[in-house]
């Protein structure tokens, strides 16, 4: 996934969860969801790199 797309999705998730959680009087939850989304993208890219390097080692 491109880094621009990941950035836009992270911003959108943070904004949307902040708007939704504002009604529950917990607006900071938007930041937490945005950070969790970034972490998921980072972990997925690390997994993709590991899969690519293990396939290169097999050949």
mmCIF file of N, CA and C in Angstrom:
data_model
loop_
_atom_site.group_PDB
_atom_site.id
_atom_site.type_symbol
_atom_site.label_atom_id
_atom_site.label_comp_id
_atom_site.label_asym_id
_atom_site.label_seq_id
_atom_site.Cartn_x
_atom_site.Cartn_y
_atom_site.Cartn_z
ATOM 1 N N UNK A 1 0.850 -1.170 0.000
ATOM 2 C CA UNK A 1 0.000 0.000 0.000
ATOM 3 C C UNK A 1 0.895 1.232 0.000
ATOM 4 N N UNK A 2 0.499 2.194 -0.761
ATOM 5 C CA UNK A 2 1.323 3.398 -0.838
ATOM 6 C C UNK A 2 1.257 4.176 0.473
ATOM 7 N N UNK A 3 2.311 4.897 0.743
ATOM 8 C CA UNK A 3 2.371 5.643 2.005
ATOM 9 C C UNK A 3 1.372 6.799 2.023
ATOM 10 N N UNK A 4 1.051 7.346 0.869
ATOM 11 C CA UNK A 4 0.053 8.426 0.826
ATOM 12 C C UNK A 4 -1.325 7.885 1.192
ATOM 13 N N UNK A 5 -1.656 6.721 0.674
ATOM 14 C CA UNK A 5 -2.941 6.104 0.993
ATOM 15 C C UNK A 5 -3.015 5.764 2.484
ATOM 16 N N UNK A 6 -1.931 5.236 3.037
ATOM 17 C CA UNK A 6 -1.898 4.922 4.468
ATOM 18 C C UNK A 6 -2.060 6.189 5.302
ATOM 19 N N UNK A 7 -1.438 7.276 4.866
ATOM 20 C CA UNK A 7 -1.562 8.555 5.568
ATOM 21 C C UNK A 7 -3.005 9.039 5.569
ATOM 22 N N UNK A 8 -3.646 8.998 4.415
ATOM 23 C CA UNK A 8 -5.025 9.476 4.298
ATOM 24 C C UNK A 8 -5.963 8.610 5.142
ATOM 25 N N UNK A 9 -5.773 7.302 5.105
ATOM 26 C CA UNK A 9 -6.618 6.409 5.894
ATOM 27 C C UNK A 9 -6.427 6.666 7.383
ATOM 28 N N UNK A 10 -5.171 6.885 7.803
ATOM 29 C CA UNK A 10 -4.893 7.154 9.211
ATOM 30 C C UNK A 10 -5.564 8.447 9.669
ATOM 31 N N UNK A 11 -5.462 9.492 8.859
ATOM 32 C CA UNK A 11 -6.112 10.764 9.197
ATOM 33 C C UNK A 11 -7.624 10.589 9.274
ATOM 34 N N UNK A 12 -8.190 9.870 8.318
ATOM 35 C CA UNK A 12 -9.636 9.664 8.296
ATOM 36 C C UNK A 12 -10.105 8.866 9.511
ATOM 37 N N UNK A 13 -9.387 7.808 9.856
ATOM 38 C CA UNK A 13 -9.759 7.004 11.024
ATOM 39 C C UNK A 13 -9.683 7.844 12.294
ATOM 40 N N UNK A 14 -8.631 8.645 12.428
ATOM 41 C CA UNK A 14 -8.510 9.514 13.595
ATOM 42 C C UNK A 14 -9.631 10.528 13.682
ATOM 43 N N UNK A 15 -9.959 11.134 12.546
ATOM 44 C CA UNK A 15 -11.030 12.132 12.526
ATOM 45 C C UNK A 15 -12.383 11.490 12.819
ATOM 46 N N UNK A 16 -12.680 10.383 12.151
ATOM 47 C CA UNK A 16 -13.977 9.735 12.317
ATOM 48 C C UNK A 16 -14.173 9.233 13.743
ATOM 49 N N UNK A 17 -13.164 8.589 14.295
ATOM 50 C CA UNK A 17 -13.312 8.096 15.667
ATOM 51 C C UNK A 17 -13.368 9.249 16.665
ATOM 52 N N UNK A 18 -12.709 10.345 16.368
ATOM 53 C CA UNK A 18 -12.796 11.521 17.241
ATOM 54 C C UNK A 18 -14.203 12.105 17.218
ATOM 55 N N UNK A 19 -14.798 12.170 16.038
ATOM 56 C CA UNK A 19 -16.165 12.692 15.915
ATOM 57 C C UNK A 19 -17.148 11.771 16.629
ATOM 58 N N UNK A 20 -16.995 10.473 16.432
ATOM 59 C CA UNK A 20 -17.916 9.519 17.059
ATOM 60 C C UNK A 20 -17.743 9.514 18.574
ATOM 61 N N UNK A 21 -16.505 9.521 19.027
ATOM 62 C CA UNK A 21 -16.243 9.427 20.467
ATOM 63 C C UNK A 21 -16.473 10.745 21.194
ATOM 64 N N UNK A 22 -16.634 11.832 20.459
ATOM 65 C CA UNK A 22 -16.959 13.123 21.086
ATOM 66 C C UNK A 22 -18.294 13.030 21.814
ATOM 67 N N UNK A 23 -19.221 12.266 21.252
ATOM 68 C CA UNK A 23 -20.525 12.109 21.899
ATOM 69 C C UNK A 23 -20.421 11.295 23.183
ATOM 70 N N UNK A 24 -19.379 10.475 23.289
ATOM 71 C CA UNK A 24 -19.172 9.678 24.505
ATOM 72 C C UNK A 24 -18.254 10.394 25.489
ATOM 73 N N UNK A 25 -17.969 11.684 25.201
ATOM 74 C CA UNK A 25 -17.098 12.511 26.046
ATOM 75 C C UNK A 25 -15.694 11.920 26.177
ATOM 76 N N UNK A 26 -15.185 11.359 25.075
ATOM 77 C CA UNK A 26 -13.845 10.800 25.060
ATOM 78 C C UNK A 26 -13.180 11.137 23.718
ATOM 79 N N UNK A 27 -12.941 12.432 23.439
ATOM 80 C CA UNK A 27 -12.407 12.824 22.130
ATOM 81 C C UNK A 27 -10.967 12.368 21.900
ATOM 82 N N UNK A 28 -10.235 12.046 22.960
ATOM 83 C CA UNK A 28 -8.850 11.595 22.795
ATOM 84 C C UNK A 28 -8.779 10.218 22.143
ATOM 85 N N UNK A 29 -9.882 9.513 22.110
ATOM 86 C CA UNK A 29 -9.878 8.184 21.518
ATOM 87 C C UNK A 29 -9.557 8.238 20.024
ATOM 88 N N UNK A 30 -9.826 9.369 19.381
ATOM 89 C CA UNK A 30 -9.476 9.520 17.970
ATOM 90 C C UNK A 30 -7.984 9.401 17.746
ATOM 91 N N UNK A 31 -7.201 9.996 18.619
ATOM 92 C CA UNK A 31 -5.741 9.894 18.517
ATOM 93 C C UNK A 31 -5.278 8.464 18.734
ATOM 94 N N UNK A 32 -5.900 7.790 19.675
ATOM 95 C CA UNK A 32 -5.521 6.403 19.955
ATOM 96 C C UNK A 32 -5.813 5.519 18.750
ATOM 97 N N UNK A 33 -6.965 5.694 18.127
ATOM 98 C CA UNK A 33 -7.296 4.912 16.940
ATOM 99 C C UNK A 33 -6.353 5.233 15.780
ATOM 100 N N UNK A 34 -5.979 6.495 15.628
ATOM 101 C CA UNK A 34 -5.053 6.870 14.557
ATOM 102 C C UNK A 34 -3.687 6.223 14.773
ATOM 103 N N UNK A 35 -3.205 6.215 16.004
ATOM 104 C CA UNK A 35 -1.915 5.593 16.300
ATOM 105 C C UNK A 35 -1.990 4.084 16.081
ATOM 106 N N UNK A 36 -3.097 3.470 16.472
ATOM 107 C CA UNK A 36 -3.262 2.033 16.250
ATOM 108 C C UNK A 36 -3.299 1.704 14.758
ATOM 109 N N UNK A 37 -3.919 2.566 13.973
ATOM 110 C CA UNK A 37 -3.955 2.362 12.527
ATOM 111 C C UNK A 37 -2.563 2.473 11.930
ATOM 112 N N UNK A 38 -1.794 3.464 12.369
ATOM 113 C CA UNK A 38 -0.405 3.591 11.900
ATOM 114 C C UNK A 38 0.393 2.347 12.253
ATOM 115 N N UNK A 39 0.220 1.860 13.476
ATOM 116 C CA UNK A 39 0.930 0.658 13.901
ATOM 117 C C UNK A 39 0.577 -0.541 13.045
ATOM 118 N N UNK A 40 -0.689 -0.667 12.683
ATOM 119 C CA UNK A 40 -1.103 -1.780 11.831
ATOM 120 C C UNK A 40 -0.448 -1.689 10.457
ATOM 121 N N UNK A 41 -0.373 -0.487 9.889
ATOM 122 C CA UNK A 41 0.285 -0.324 8.597
ATOM 123 C C UNK A 41 1.775 -0.633 8.690
ATOM 124 N N UNK A 42 2.417 -0.206 9.766
ATOM 125 C CA UNK A 42 3.849 -0.458 9.942
ATOM 126 C C UNK A 42 4.112 -1.950 10.094
ATOM 127 N N UNK A 43 3.315 -2.629 10.922
ATOM 128 C CA UNK A 43 3.499 -4.068 11.106
ATOM 129 C C UNK A 43 3.258 -4.835 9.812
ATOM 130 N N UNK A 44 2.261 -4.426 9.046
ATOM 131 C CA UNK A 44 1.979 -5.094 7.769
ATOM 132 C C UNK A 44 3.136 -4.913 6.796
ATOM 133 N N UNK A 45 3.727 -3.734 6.752
ATOM 134 C CA UNK A 45 4.850 -3.519 5.839
ATOM 135 C C UNK A 45 6.075 -4.310 6.282
ATOM 136 N N UNK A 46 6.279 -4.450 7.594
ATOM 137 C CA UNK A 46 7.394 -5.267 8.084
ATOM 138 C C UNK A 46 7.178 -6.730 7.716
ATOM 139 N N UNK A 47 5.947 -7.219 7.865
ATOM 140 C CA UNK A 47 5.646 -8.596 7.480
ATOM 141 C C UNK A 47 5.885 -8.811 5.994
ATOM 142 N N UNK A 48 5.489 -7.847 5.173
ATOM 143 C CA UNK A 48 5.715 -7.966 3.732
ATOM 144 C C UNK A 48 7.200 -7.994 3.412
ATOM 145 N N UNK A 49 7.999 -7.198 4.110
ATOM 146 C CA UNK A 49 9.441 -7.209 3.889
ATOM 147 C C UNK A 49 10.051 -8.540 4.300
ATOM 148 N N UNK A 50 9.598 -9.098 5.420
ATOM 149 C CA UNK A 50 10.116 -10.386 5.877
ATOM 150 C C UNK A 50 9.750 -11.499 4.906
ATOM 151 N N UNK A 51 8.523 -11.484 4.396
ATOM 152 C CA UNK A 51 8.104 -12.496 3.429
ATOM 153 C C UNK A 51 8.924 -12.391 2.155
ATOM 154 N N UNK A 52 9.203 -11.190 1.728
ATOM 155 C CA UNK A 52 10.006 -10.995 0.524
ATOM 156 C C UNK A 52 11.433 -11.450 0.720
ATOM 157 N N UNK A 53 12.021 -11.188 1.880
ATOM 158 C CA UNK A 53 13.406 -11.587 2.120
ATOM 159 C C UNK A 53 13.515 -13.090 2.317
ATOM 160 N N UNK A 54 12.497 -13.740 2.897
ATOM 161 C CA UNK A 54 12.563 -15.190 3.067
ATOM 162 C C UNK A 54 12.390 -15.896 1.731
ATOM 163 N N UNK A 55 11.592 -15.323 0.824
ATOM 164 C CA UNK A 55 11.455 -15.902 -0.503
ATOM 165 C C UNK A 55 12.738 -15.736 -1.294
ATOM 166 N N UNK A 56 13.439 -14.621 -1.107
ATOM 167 C CA UNK A 56 14.711 -14.414 -1.786
ATOM 168 C C UNK A 56 15.757 -15.398 -1.283
ATOM 169 N N UNK A 57 15.720 -15.736 -0.010
ATOM 170 C CA UNK A 57 16.697 -16.660 0.560
ATOM 171 C C UNK A 57 16.465 -18.077 0.058
ATOM 172 N N UNK A 58 15.215 -18.434 -0.240
ATOM 173 C CA UNK A 58 14.903 -19.779 -0.727
ATOM 174 C C UNK A 58 15.400 -19.994 -2.145
ATOM 175 N N UNK A 59 15.449 -18.933 -2.962
ATOM 176 C CA UNK A 59 15.837 -19.109 -4.356
ATOM 177 C C UNK A 59 17.318 -19.103 -4.554
#
